[in-house]
């Protein structure tokens, strides 16, 4: 066209593709969330029916999760990189260390993820949605015959849109791309991600609505003198995050040595163990949204109950990830952080004066700080949790705790979890 340079015309075309592909990410990711919500409801009804069967009913959740884990593992085995979170694969594609997967990855990740997470494994929805979003971005770029660089940018940008859809957090998705997936801020990539996240979240809201993922009652801004307390809370959360990362990697390494045990059998055994925990208390298992919502609403739990739930989920999360099914780490981390924050408040409250920050504030801060200790993306953690909960009044405590968690995890020599998982994936390719 006269007066329009070819470079600008090409850029406009890429932006249009990003917006269109973002809509598809929103519909796919929203559909995935819708399926998981209904799977949770179905699982709850099964557990309720099983409770009325006495001792024999305890076998039902064991069988349910064992079968779900086995089937999901068999599905994931059919496509390379379909097992696990998938975020490490998106990072590897950005670094040009791996090739993008498109056509077969989408149904594999969708169906396998719904079965694995829906059956009660301690896994998050964000991993599959990020991976599917990236696959949609790559497929859109190839279909439009874009060059390799633009296709790679779409792959990464739409992966960020997937995270935005998973938690209804568009700014979190943008920061996730810049801080975690790429470690860089490029104007073109930022614009593509902005377009992708906006259209993706808008598309997902047609299916799952526009409410906060984890709504909480109004929380006043804590006094400035409380910031040292949140600094200490962030330090302990960073240490917990480093320990959790080490356990995830160690569990994977131990399972790797079980060469005589086929992957589906291993997945079934892990599923049976998780199912047994679910039979005792459903809050021990699953992605953790219900648990986080209860803690954020101020539901009172004893210190013993908090410790027990924390210990169980601390071990069940890495075990579930080792089942080699589709599923992420983020959502269980947020639940673990909410537990840790609530427990920190319960232990510290006798030392705090009247009128100081309550358990809800500590739960919100714990979510972001433990996430930071594992993933090492403090800005993403702060914005993601603020968007999920609407806790804008807690920005200073969130920033303070996430700073402390980052420093402590680094000082303990803990590598960001997705760096470790990406290297492990490439070594095993």
Short mmCIF file of C-alpha atoms in Angstrom, two decimals:
data_model
loop_
_atom_site.label_atom_id
_atom_site.label_comp_id
_atom_site.label_asym_id
_atom_site.label_seq_id
_atom_site.Cartn_x
_atom_site.Cartn_y
_atom_site.Cartn_z
CA UNK A 1 0.00 0.00 0.00
CA UNK A 2 1.26 3.51 -0.74
CA UNK A 3 2.73 5.25 2.28
CA UNK A 4 3.02 2.06 4.36
CA UNK A 5 6.44 0.52 4.75
CA UNK A 6 6.55 -3.29 4.34
CA UNK A 7 7.93 -3.65 7.89
CA UNK A 8 4.91 -1.92 9.40
CA UNK A 9 2.50 -3.95 7.32
CA UNK A 10 4.20 -7.14 8.46
CA UNK A 11 4.06 -6.02 12.10
CA UNK A 12 0.35 -5.25 11.84
CA UNK A 13 -0.28 -8.71 10.41
CA UNK A 14 1.58 -10.36 13.29
CA UNK A 15 -0.38 -8.33 15.85
CA UNK A 16 -3.65 -9.33 14.19
CA UNK A 17 -2.63 -12.99 14.33
CA UNK A 18 -1.68 -12.63 18.00
CA UNK A 19 -5.08 -11.15 18.83
CA UNK A 20 -6.93 -13.84 16.90
CA UNK A 21 -4.86 -16.67 18.36
CA UNK A 22 -5.38 -15.15 21.81
CA UNK A 23 -9.13 -15.56 21.40
CA UNK A 24 -8.60 -19.24 20.68
CA UNK A 25 -6.31 -19.61 23.71
CA UNK A 26 -9.06 -18.05 25.82
CA UNK A 27 -11.68 -20.48 24.54
CA UNK A 28 -9.43 -23.52 24.93
CA UNK A 29 -8.13 -22.44 28.34
CA UNK A 30 -11.60 -21.43 29.51
CA UNK A 31 -12.94 -24.78 28.34
CA UNK A 32 -10.16 -26.53 30.24
CA UNK A 33 -11.02 -24.64 33.43
CA UNK A 34 -14.73 -25.39 32.93
CA UNK A 35 -14.00 -29.10 32.58
CA UNK A 36 -11.87 -29.08 35.72
CA UNK A 37 -14.56 -27.27 37.72
CA UNK A 38 -17.10 -29.91 36.74
CA UNK A 39 -14.58 -32.69 37.39
CA UNK A 40 -14.09 -31.31 40.91
CA UNK A 41 -17.85 -31.30 41.46
CA UNK A 42 -18.13 -34.86 40.18
CA UNK A 43 -15.24 -36.00 42.37
CA UNK A 44 -16.84 -34.39 45.42
CA UNK A 45 -20.12 -36.19 44.73
CA UNK A 46 -18.29 -39.51 44.36
CA UNK A 47 -16.49 -38.96 47.67
CA UNK A 48 -19.77 -38.08 49.35
CA UNK A 49 -21.36 -41.27 48.05
CA UNK A 50 -18.29 -43.31 49.05
CA UNK A 51 -18.43 -41.94 52.61
CA UNK A 52 -21.82 -43.59 53.05
CA UNK A 53 -20.39 -47.02 52.24
CA UNK A 54 -18.27 -47.31 55.38
CA UNK A 55 -14.79 -48.84 55.27
CA UNK A 56 -15.31 -50.26 51.78
CA UNK A 57 -15.98 -46.77 50.49
CA UNK A 58 -12.39 -45.76 51.22
CA UNK A 59 -11.30 -47.90 48.27
CA UNK A 60 -13.28 -45.80 45.81
CA UNK A 61 -11.02 -42.70 45.87
CA UNK A 62 -7.97 -44.98 45.72
CA UNK A 63 -9.25 -46.67 42.57
CA UNK A 64 -10.51 -43.39 41.09
CA UNK A 65 -7.18 -41.57 41.33
CA UNK A 66 -5.10 -44.63 40.42
CA UNK A 67 -7.09 -45.18 37.22
CA UNK A 68 -7.05 -41.47 36.40
CA UNK A 69 -3.28 -41.21 36.85
CA UNK A 70 -2.67 -44.34 34.79
CA UNK A 71 -4.88 -43.23 31.89
CA UNK A 72 -3.43 -39.70 31.91
CA UNK A 73 0.11 -41.11 31.87
CA UNK A 74 -0.71 -43.40 28.93
CA UNK A 75 -2.14 -40.41 27.04
CA UNK A 76 0.92 -38.24 27.78
CA UNK A 77 3.31 -40.96 26.61
CA UNK A 78 2.01 -40.60 23.06
CA UNK A 79 3.41 -37.08 22.56
CA UNK A 80 6.90 -35.82 23.51
CA UNK A 81 6.93 -33.20 26.28
CA UNK A 82 3.23 -33.70 27.05
CA UNK A 83 3.92 -34.94 30.57
CA UNK A 84 4.49 -32.49 33.40
CA UNK A 85 4.02 -28.75 33.33
CA UNK A 86 5.20 -27.89 29.82
CA UNK A 87 6.51 -24.49 30.91
CA UNK A 88 10.08 -25.75 30.71
CA UNK A 89 9.41 -26.77 27.10
CA UNK A 90 8.07 -23.30 26.26
CA UNK A 91 11.27 -21.83 27.71
CA UNK A 92 13.40 -24.26 25.72
CA UNK A 93 11.66 -23.28 22.47
CA UNK A 94 12.33 -19.60 23.20
CA UNK A 95 16.02 -20.42 23.74
CA UNK A 96 15.98 -22.44 20.50
CA UNK A 97 16.94 -25.58 22.38
CA UNK A 98 13.82 -27.51 21.34
CA UNK A 99 11.15 -27.56 18.66
CA UNK A 100 7.58 -26.42 19.25
CA UNK A 101 4.82 -29.05 19.36
CA UNK A 102 1.45 -28.18 17.92
CA UNK A 103 -1.20 -30.47 16.47
CA UNK A 104 -1.05 -33.54 18.71
CA UNK A 105 -0.05 -31.65 21.85
CA UNK A 106 -3.37 -29.80 22.20
CA UNK A 107 -5.76 -32.76 22.62
CA UNK A 108 -3.16 -34.71 24.59
CA UNK A 109 -2.58 -31.93 27.09
CA UNK A 110 -6.29 -31.08 27.32
CA UNK A 111 -7.66 -34.58 27.83
CA UNK A 112 -4.72 -35.86 29.87
CA UNK A 113 -4.75 -32.77 32.08
CA UNK A 114 -8.47 -32.96 32.79
CA UNK A 115 -8.17 -36.63 33.73
CA UNK A 116 -5.05 -36.22 35.89
CA UNK A 117 -6.07 -33.07 37.74
CA UNK A 118 -9.74 -34.01 37.81
CA UNK A 119 -8.97 -37.36 39.44
CA UNK A 120 -7.37 -35.57 42.41
CA UNK A 121 -3.61 -35.47 41.76
CA UNK A 122 -1.89 -32.48 43.38
CA UNK A 123 -1.24 -30.64 40.13
CA UNK A 124 -2.06 -27.22 38.71
CA UNK A 125 -4.12 -26.22 35.69
CA UNK A 126 -1.71 -23.49 34.59
CA UNK A 127 0.96 -25.79 33.12
CA UNK A 128 -1.30 -27.42 30.53
CA UNK A 129 -2.96 -24.09 29.64
CA UNK A 130 0.40 -22.35 29.17
CA UNK A 131 1.64 -25.22 27.00
CA UNK A 132 -1.55 -25.32 24.94
CA UNK A 133 -1.45 -21.54 24.52
CA UNK A 134 2.11 -21.71 23.25
CA UNK A 135 1.18 -24.50 20.84
CA UNK A 136 -1.71 -22.41 19.49
CA UNK A 137 0.65 -19.46 19.00
CA UNK A 138 3.16 -21.58 17.13
CA UNK A 139 0.45 -23.16 14.96
CA UNK A 140 -0.97 -19.72 14.13
CA UNK A 141 2.45 -18.48 13.07
CA UNK A 142 3.10 -21.48 10.87
CA UNK A 143 -0.35 -21.36 9.30
CA UNK A 144 0.18 -17.70 8.45
CA UNK A 145 3.64 -18.54 7.06
CA UNK A 146 5.40 -16.13 9.38
CA UNK A 147 9.17 -16.35 9.66
CA UNK A 148 10.81 -18.38 12.42
CA UNK A 149 11.42 -15.38 14.71
CA UNK A 150 7.83 -14.16 14.63
CA UNK A 151 6.53 -17.69 15.11
CA UNK A 152 8.81 -18.14 18.12
CA UNK A 153 7.56 -14.86 19.59
CA UNK A 154 3.95 -15.92 19.10
CA UNK A 155 4.71 -19.24 20.76
CA UNK A 156 6.07 -17.48 23.84
CA UNK A 157 3.54 -14.64 23.94
CA UNK A 158 0.56 -16.99 23.73
CA UNK A 159 2.12 -19.15 26.45
CA UNK A 160 1.90 -16.07 28.67
CA UNK A 161 -1.70 -15.63 27.55
CA UNK A 162 -2.31 -19.17 28.77
CA UNK A 163 -1.11 -18.26 32.26
CA UNK A 164 -3.34 -15.18 32.17
CA UNK A 165 -6.31 -17.41 31.36
CA UNK A 166 -5.45 -19.96 34.04
CA UNK A 167 -5.70 -17.37 36.82
CA UNK A 168 -7.60 -14.50 35.15
CA UNK A 169 -4.43 -12.43 35.51
CA UNK A 170 -3.51 -10.54 32.32
CA UNK A 171 -0.70 -8.50 33.87
CA UNK A 172 0.62 -11.64 35.54
CA UNK A 173 0.75 -13.31 32.14
CA UNK A 174 2.75 -10.42 30.69
CA UNK A 175 5.25 -10.39 33.55
CA UNK A 176 5.52 -14.18 33.37
CA UNK A 177 6.71 -13.88 29.76
CA UNK A 178 9.26 -11.18 30.53
CA UNK A 179 10.51 -12.41 33.90
CA UNK A 180 10.28 -16.19 33.65
CA UNK A 181 9.92 -17.46 30.08
CA UNK A 182 12.41 -15.11 28.38
CA UNK A 183 14.21 -13.10 31.04
CA UNK A 184 14.05 -10.08 28.75
CA UNK A 185 11.85 -7.12 27.86
CA UNK A 186 11.45 -6.57 24.12
CA UNK A 187 8.90 -4.01 22.92
CA UNK A 188 7.61 -6.26 20.14
CA UNK A 189 7.27 -9.24 22.46
CA UNK A 190 5.56 -7.10 25.09
CA UNK A 191 3.00 -5.83 22.56
CA UNK A 192 2.31 -9.31 21.23
CA UNK A 193 1.84 -10.62 24.77
CA UNK A 194 -0.44 -7.72 25.69
CA UNK A 195 -2.66 -8.40 22.70
CA UNK A 196 -2.67 -12.13 23.36
CA UNK A 197 -3.47 -11.84 27.05
CA UNK A 198 -6.25 -9.29 26.60
CA UNK A 199 -8.08 -11.29 23.94
CA UNK A 200 -7.40 -14.60 25.72
CA UNK A 201 -8.78 -13.45 29.07
CA UNK A 202 -11.76 -11.86 27.33
CA UNK A 203 -12.45 -15.13 25.49
CA UNK A 204 -12.13 -17.23 28.65
CA UNK A 205 -14.55 -15.00 30.53
CA UNK A 206 -17.27 -16.04 28.11
CA UNK A 207 -16.94 -19.52 29.63
CA UNK A 208 -15.78 -19.12 33.25
CA UNK A 209 -16.93 -15.57 34.04
CA UNK A 210 -14.97 -12.55 35.15
CA UNK A 211 -14.86 -12.97 38.92
CA UNK A 212 -11.70 -13.18 40.99
CA UNK A 213 -10.22 -16.66 41.15
CA UNK A 214 -9.68 -16.42 44.91
CA UNK A 215 -11.88 -13.61 46.24
CA UNK A 216 -11.21 -12.48 49.78
CA UNK A 217 -12.84 -10.05 52.18
CA UNK A 218 -11.52 -6.49 52.27
CA UNK A 219 -8.07 -6.45 53.85
CA UNK A 220 -6.74 -3.14 55.19
CA UNK A 221 -3.16 -2.15 54.47
CA UNK A 222 -0.97 -3.33 57.37
CA UNK A 223 0.96 -0.76 59.37
CA UNK A 224 4.45 0.04 58.15
CA UNK A 225 5.96 -1.38 61.34
CA UNK A 226 4.67 -4.79 60.17
CA UNK A 227 7.02 -4.84 57.16
CA UNK A 228 9.93 -6.39 59.14
CA UNK A 229 7.53 -9.13 60.20
CA UNK A 230 6.64 -9.82 56.55
CA UNK A 231 10.34 -9.71 55.73
CA UNK A 232 10.93 -12.54 58.20
CA UNK A 233 7.88 -14.39 56.88
CA UNK A 234 9.29 -14.09 53.36
CA UNK A 235 12.63 -15.48 54.50
CA UNK A 236 11.01 -18.60 55.93
CA UNK A 237 8.87 -18.96 52.80
CA UNK A 238 11.99 -18.75 50.63
CA UNK A 239 13.57 -21.57 52.63
CA UNK A 240 10.39 -23.63 52.28
CA UNK A 241 10.34 -22.96 48.53
CA UNK A 242 13.97 -24.08 48.18
CA UNK A 243 13.16 -27.29 50.05
CA UNK A 244 10.10 -27.90 47.87
CA UNK A 245 12.13 -27.44 44.67
CA UNK A 246 14.74 -29.89 45.94
CA UNK A 247 12.04 -32.43 46.77
CA UNK A 248 10.45 -32.13 43.30
CA UNK A 249 13.79 -32.81 41.61
CA UNK A 250 14.80 -35.52 44.05
CA UNK A 251 11.48 -37.34 43.61
CA UNK A 252 11.89 -37.29 39.84
CA UNK A 253 15.44 -38.65 40.16
CA UNK A 254 14.33 -41.47 42.46
CA UNK A 255 11.51 -42.42 40.08
CA UNK A 256 13.98 -42.40 37.17
CA UNK A 257 15.88 -45.22 38.88
CA UNK A 258 12.80 -47.43 38.91
CA UNK A 259 13.59 -48.60 35.40
CA UNK A 260 11.87 -51.95 35.88
CA UNK A 261 8.57 -50.29 36.69
CA UNK A 262 6.67 -49.11 33.60
CA UNK A 263 5.59 -45.46 33.71
CA UNK A 264 1.84 -46.22 33.75
CA UNK A 265 2.30 -48.63 36.66
CA UNK A 266 4.28 -46.01 38.56
CA UNK A 267 1.60 -43.43 37.84
CA UNK A 268 -1.09 -45.80 39.06
CA UNK A 269 0.78 -46.47 42.31
CA UNK A 270 1.24 -42.75 42.94
CA UNK A 271 -2.42 -42.19 42.11
CA UNK A 272 -3.46 -44.87 44.58
CA UNK A 273 -1.44 -43.18 47.32
CA UNK A 274 -2.95 -39.79 46.56
CA UNK A 275 -6.40 -41.37 46.43
CA UNK A 276 -5.88 -42.84 49.90
CA UNK A 277 -5.07 -39.35 51.18
CA UNK A 278 -8.18 -38.02 49.48
CA UNK A 279 -10.26 -40.60 51.29
CA UNK A 280 -9.12 -39.14 54.62
CA UNK A 281 -9.54 -35.49 53.65
CA UNK A 282 -10.16 -34.08 50.15
CA UNK A 283 -8.21 -30.93 51.10
CA UNK A 284 -5.04 -33.02 51.14
CA UNK A 285 -5.30 -33.45 47.37
CA UNK A 286 -6.29 -31.63 44.19
CA UNK A 287 -4.98 -28.35 42.81
CA UNK A 288 -5.66 -26.54 46.07
CA UNK A 289 -8.07 -23.77 45.08
CA UNK A 290 -10.69 -24.83 47.62
CA UNK A 291 -8.10 -24.95 50.37
CA UNK A 292 -6.71 -21.54 49.44
CA UNK A 293 -10.21 -20.06 49.29
CA UNK A 294 -11.03 -21.34 52.77
CA UNK A 295 -7.83 -19.96 54.24
CA UNK A 296 -8.28 -16.60 52.55
CA UNK A 297 -11.82 -16.37 53.87
CA UNK A 298 -10.41 -16.54 57.40
CA UNK A 299 -11.56 -20.09 58.21
CA UNK A 300 -10.02 -21.10 61.51
CA UNK A 301 -7.79 -24.18 61.62
CA UNK A 302 -5.70 -25.39 64.53
CA UNK A 303 -1.92 -25.30 64.32
CA UNK A 304 -1.90 -29.12 64.26
CA UNK A 305 -4.32 -29.20 61.32
CA UNK A 306 -2.26 -26.62 59.42
CA UNK A 307 0.95 -28.55 60.04
CA UNK A 308 -0.60 -31.84 58.95
CA UNK A 309 -2.09 -30.40 55.76
CA UNK A 310 1.17 -28.60 54.96
CA UNK A 311 3.24 -31.76 55.45
CA UNK A 312 0.91 -33.92 53.37
CA UNK A 313 0.67 -31.50 50.45
CA UNK A 314 4.41 -30.79 50.62
CA UNK A 315 5.05 -34.46 49.80
CA UNK A 316 1.98 -35.18 47.65
CA UNK A 317 2.80 -32.37 45.20
CA UNK A 318 6.21 -33.69 44.09
CA UNK A 319 4.85 -37.25 44.07
CA UNK A 320 1.98 -36.22 41.80
CA UNK A 321 4.38 -34.42 39.46
CA UNK A 322 6.48 -37.60 39.24
CA UNK A 323 3.47 -39.50 37.87
CA UNK A 324 4.38 -38.21 34.38
CA UNK A 325 0.90 -36.90 33.63
CA UNK A 326 0.00 -33.43 32.29
CA UNK A 327 -0.18 -30.94 35.14
CA UNK A 328 1.59 -27.92 36.59
CA UNK A 329 3.20 -26.74 39.80
CA UNK A 330 1.79 -23.24 40.29
CA UNK A 331 -1.65 -23.87 41.82
CA UNK A 332 -0.39 -26.37 44.43
CA UNK A 333 2.39 -23.90 45.29
CA UNK A 334 -0.14 -21.17 45.95
CA UNK A 335 -2.09 -23.47 48.28
CA UNK A 336 1.12 -24.45 50.04
CA UNK A 337 1.96 -20.76 50.46
CA UNK A 338 -1.48 -19.99 51.87
CA UNK A 339 -0.98 -22.77 54.42
CA UNK A 340 2.48 -21.53 55.32
CA UNK A 341 1.32 -17.93 55.68
CA UNK A 342 -1.61 -18.91 57.88
CA UNK A 343 0.64 -21.11 60.00
CA UNK A 344 3.18 -18.30 60.32
CA UNK A 345 0.47 -15.98 61.62
CA UNK A 346 -0.80 -18.61 64.07
CA UNK A 347 2.70 -19.04 65.51
CA UNK A 348 3.57 -15.34 65.54
CA UNK A 349 0.24 -13.90 66.69
CA UNK A 350 0.99 -14.23 70.44
CA UNK A 351 3.99 -11.93 69.86
CA UNK A 352 2.10 -9.37 67.78
CA UNK A 353 0.16 -6.47 69.32
CA UNK A 354 -3.60 -6.19 68.95
CA UNK A 355 -4.77 -4.77 65.65
CA UNK A 356 -1.87 -6.11 63.58
CA UNK A 357 -2.34 -7.92 60.27
CA UNK A 358 -4.60 -10.96 60.43
CA UNK A 359 -4.27 -14.49 59.02
CA UNK A 360 -5.76 -13.51 55.65
CA UNK A 361 -2.98 -11.01 54.98
CA UNK A 362 -0.34 -13.59 55.94
CA UNK A 363 -1.99 -16.22 53.72
CA UNK A 364 -1.91 -13.89 50.70
CA UNK A 365 1.72 -12.94 51.34
CA UNK A 366 2.64 -16.60 51.89
CA UNK A 367 1.18 -17.54 48.49
CA UNK A 368 3.42 -15.10 46.65
CA UNK A 369 6.52 -15.74 48.77
CA UNK A 370 6.52 -19.54 48.49
CA UNK A 371 5.85 -19.22 44.75
CA UNK A 372 8.86 -16.90 44.53
CA UNK A 373 11.06 -19.28 46.48
CA UNK A 374 10.37 -22.05 43.95
CA UNK A 375 9.99 -20.24 40.62
CA UNK A 376 12.17 -17.21 41.42
CA UNK A 377 9.89 -14.72 39.65
CA UNK A 378 9.01 -12.19 42.38
CA UNK A 379 7.24 -9.59 40.23
CA UNK A 380 5.12 -12.26 38.56
CA UNK A 381 4.25 -13.65 41.99
CA UNK A 382 3.21 -10.26 43.40
CA UNK A 383 1.04 -9.27 40.45
CA UNK A 384 -0.41 -12.75 39.95
CA UNK A 385 -1.55 -13.05 43.56
CA UNK A 386 -2.85 -9.48 43.62
CA UNK A 387 -4.92 -10.10 40.48
CA UNK A 388 -6.24 -13.43 41.77
CA UNK A 389 -7.31 -12.06 45.14
CA UNK A 390 -7.85 -8.34 44.59
CA UNK A 391 -5.47 -7.66 47.50
CA UNK A 392 -4.03 -4.41 46.17
CA UNK A 393 -3.68 -3.07 49.72
CA UNK A 394 -1.02 -5.70 50.40
CA UNK A 395 1.45 -4.64 47.70
CA UNK A 396 4.13 -3.45 50.14
CA UNK A 397 4.02 -6.64 52.26
CA UNK A 398 3.96 -8.73 49.07
CA UNK A 399 7.00 -6.96 47.60
CA UNK A 400 8.86 -7.16 50.91
CA UNK A 401 8.22 -10.87 51.41
CA UNK A 402 9.02 -11.80 47.80
CA UNK A 403 12.31 -9.88 47.99
CA UNK A 404 13.25 -11.84 51.11
CA UNK A 405 12.15 -15.17 49.58
CA UNK A 406 14.29 -14.55 46.49
CA UNK A 407 17.39 -13.68 48.51
CA UNK A 408 17.07 -16.65 50.87
CA UNK A 409 16.39 -19.19 48.10
CA UNK A 410 19.40 -17.89 46.17
CA UNK A 411 21.61 -17.98 49.27
CA UNK A 412 20.60 -21.58 49.86
CA UNK A 413 21.83 -22.44 46.36
CA UNK A 414 18.39 -23.35 45.06
CA UNK A 415 18.09 -23.07 41.28
CA UNK A 416 14.81 -21.79 39.80
CA UNK A 417 12.71 -24.90 39.32
CA UNK A 418 12.03 -24.45 35.61
CA UNK A 419 15.73 -24.03 34.85
CA UNK A 420 16.32 -27.39 36.48
CA UNK A 421 13.35 -29.03 34.76
CA UNK A 422 14.34 -27.61 31.37
CA UNK A 423 17.88 -28.92 31.66
CA UNK A 424 16.56 -32.29 32.78
CA UNK A 425 14.15 -32.41 29.83
CA UNK A 426 16.92 -31.65 27.33
CA UNK A 427 19.26 -34.25 28.86
CA UNK A 428 16.56 -36.91 28.51
CA UNK A 429 15.50 -35.93 24.97
#
